[in-house]
mmCIF file of C-alpha atoms in Angstrom:
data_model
loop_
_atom_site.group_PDB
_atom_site.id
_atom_site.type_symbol
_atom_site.label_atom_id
_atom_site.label_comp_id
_atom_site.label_asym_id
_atom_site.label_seq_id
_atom_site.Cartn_x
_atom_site.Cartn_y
_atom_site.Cartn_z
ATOM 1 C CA UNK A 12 -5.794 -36.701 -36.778
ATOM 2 C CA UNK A 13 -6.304 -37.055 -32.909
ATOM 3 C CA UNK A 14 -3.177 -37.305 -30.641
ATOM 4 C CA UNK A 15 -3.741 -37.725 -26.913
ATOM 5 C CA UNK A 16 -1.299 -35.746 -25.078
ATOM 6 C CA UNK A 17 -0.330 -37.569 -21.331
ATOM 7 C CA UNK A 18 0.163 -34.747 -18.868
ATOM 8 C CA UNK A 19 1.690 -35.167 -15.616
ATOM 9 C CA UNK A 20 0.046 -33.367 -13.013
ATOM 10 C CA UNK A 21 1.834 -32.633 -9.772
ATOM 11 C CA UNK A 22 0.785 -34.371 -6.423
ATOM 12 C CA UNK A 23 -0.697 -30.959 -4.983
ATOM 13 C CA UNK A 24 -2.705 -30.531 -7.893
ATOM 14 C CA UNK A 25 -4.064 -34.241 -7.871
ATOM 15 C CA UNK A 26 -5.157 -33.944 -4.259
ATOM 16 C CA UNK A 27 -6.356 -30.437 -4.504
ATOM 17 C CA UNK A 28 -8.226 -31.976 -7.409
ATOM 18 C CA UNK A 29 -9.724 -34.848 -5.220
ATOM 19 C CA UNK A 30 -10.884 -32.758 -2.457
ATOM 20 C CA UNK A 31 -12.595 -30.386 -4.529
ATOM 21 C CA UNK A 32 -14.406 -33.575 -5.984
ATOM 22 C CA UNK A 33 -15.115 -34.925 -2.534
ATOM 23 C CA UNK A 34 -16.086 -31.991 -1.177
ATOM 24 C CA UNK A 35 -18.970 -31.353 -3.613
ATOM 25 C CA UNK A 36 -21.678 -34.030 -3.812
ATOM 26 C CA UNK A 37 -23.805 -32.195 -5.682
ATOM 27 C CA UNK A 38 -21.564 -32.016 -8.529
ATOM 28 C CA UNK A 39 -20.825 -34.905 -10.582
ATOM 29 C CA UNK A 40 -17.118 -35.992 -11.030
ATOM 30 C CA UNK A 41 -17.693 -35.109 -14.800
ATOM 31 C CA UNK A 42 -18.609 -31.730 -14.039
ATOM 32 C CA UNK A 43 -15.916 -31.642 -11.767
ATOM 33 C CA UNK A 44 -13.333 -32.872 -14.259
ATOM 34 C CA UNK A 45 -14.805 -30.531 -17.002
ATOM 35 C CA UNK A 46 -14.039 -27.513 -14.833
ATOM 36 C CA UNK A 47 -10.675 -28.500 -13.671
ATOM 37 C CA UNK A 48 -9.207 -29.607 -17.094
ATOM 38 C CA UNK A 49 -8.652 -33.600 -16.339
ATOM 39 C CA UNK A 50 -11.176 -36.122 -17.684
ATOM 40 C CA UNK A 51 -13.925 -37.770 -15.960
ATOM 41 C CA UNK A 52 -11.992 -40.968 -16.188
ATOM 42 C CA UNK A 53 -8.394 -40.014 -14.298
ATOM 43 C CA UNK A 54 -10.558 -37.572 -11.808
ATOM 44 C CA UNK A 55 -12.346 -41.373 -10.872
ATOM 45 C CA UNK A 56 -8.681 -42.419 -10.636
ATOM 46 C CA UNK A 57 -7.467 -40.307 -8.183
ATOM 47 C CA UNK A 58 -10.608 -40.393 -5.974
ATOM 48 C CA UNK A 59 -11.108 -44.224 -5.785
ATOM 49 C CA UNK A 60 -6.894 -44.317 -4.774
ATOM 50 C CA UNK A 61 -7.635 -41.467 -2.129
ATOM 51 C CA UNK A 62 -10.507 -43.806 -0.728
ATOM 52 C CA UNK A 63 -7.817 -46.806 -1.059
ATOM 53 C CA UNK A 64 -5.563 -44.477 0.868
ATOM 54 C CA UNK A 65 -8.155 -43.900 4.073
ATOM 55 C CA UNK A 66 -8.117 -40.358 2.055
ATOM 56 C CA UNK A 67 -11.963 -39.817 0.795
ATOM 57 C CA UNK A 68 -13.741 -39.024 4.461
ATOM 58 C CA UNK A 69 -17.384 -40.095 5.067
ATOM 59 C CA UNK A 70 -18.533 -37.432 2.206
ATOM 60 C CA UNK A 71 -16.437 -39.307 0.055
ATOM 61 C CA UNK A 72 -18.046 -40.377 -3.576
ATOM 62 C CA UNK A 73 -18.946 -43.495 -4.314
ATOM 63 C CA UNK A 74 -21.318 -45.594 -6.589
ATOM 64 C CA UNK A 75 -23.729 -46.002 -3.779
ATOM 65 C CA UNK A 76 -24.485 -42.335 -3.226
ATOM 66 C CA UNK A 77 -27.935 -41.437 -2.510
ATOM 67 C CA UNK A 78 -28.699 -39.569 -5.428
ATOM 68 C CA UNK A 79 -27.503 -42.532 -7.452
ATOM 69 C CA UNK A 80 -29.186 -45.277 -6.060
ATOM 70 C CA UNK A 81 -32.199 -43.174 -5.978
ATOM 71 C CA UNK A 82 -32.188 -42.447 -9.517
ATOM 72 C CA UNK A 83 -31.472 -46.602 -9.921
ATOM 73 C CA UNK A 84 -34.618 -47.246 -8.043
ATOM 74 C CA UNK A 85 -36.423 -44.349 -9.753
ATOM 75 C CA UNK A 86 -35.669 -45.999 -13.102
ATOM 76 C CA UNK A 87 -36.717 -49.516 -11.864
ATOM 77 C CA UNK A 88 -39.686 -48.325 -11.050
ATOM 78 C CA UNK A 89 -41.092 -46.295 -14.205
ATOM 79 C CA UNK A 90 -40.016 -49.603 -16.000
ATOM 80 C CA UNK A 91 -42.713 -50.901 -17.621
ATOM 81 C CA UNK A 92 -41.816 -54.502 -18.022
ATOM 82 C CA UNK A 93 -43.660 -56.868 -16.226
ATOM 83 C CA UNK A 94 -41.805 -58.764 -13.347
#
């Protein structure tokens, strides 16, 4: 049997947590997560309300990184389905 355990995490620790995240593009926020304990899922949480905030900077992660629309194109482009 599985029980999920709800932990509360203090305010200091969330945005410690957040500007670790934000302050390492390279990593991925499940990498991130991983490291830190949390899941990938409440880590996405607390960044996306620290960008709500005006918290997240201009290095803040998003969906529209580089990287990731890079690897979207990348993936469009080795498709070999016929427009």
């Amino acid at each position: 049997m599985f029980l999920m355990v709800m932990k509360n995490h203090s305010p200091e620790f969330k945005a410690d947590t957040v500007a670790l995240a934000l302050s390492r593009p390279d990593r991925t926020l499940t990498s991130t997560a991983r490291g830190l304990g949390v899941s990938r899922e409440i880590l996405r949480v607390w960044v996306r309300a620290a960008q709500a905030r005006g918290e997240g900077g201009p290095g803040s992660w998003s969906r529209n990184t580089p990287g990731r629309r890079l690897r979207g194109r990348a993936a469009t482009l080795t498709d070999p389905s016929p427009l």
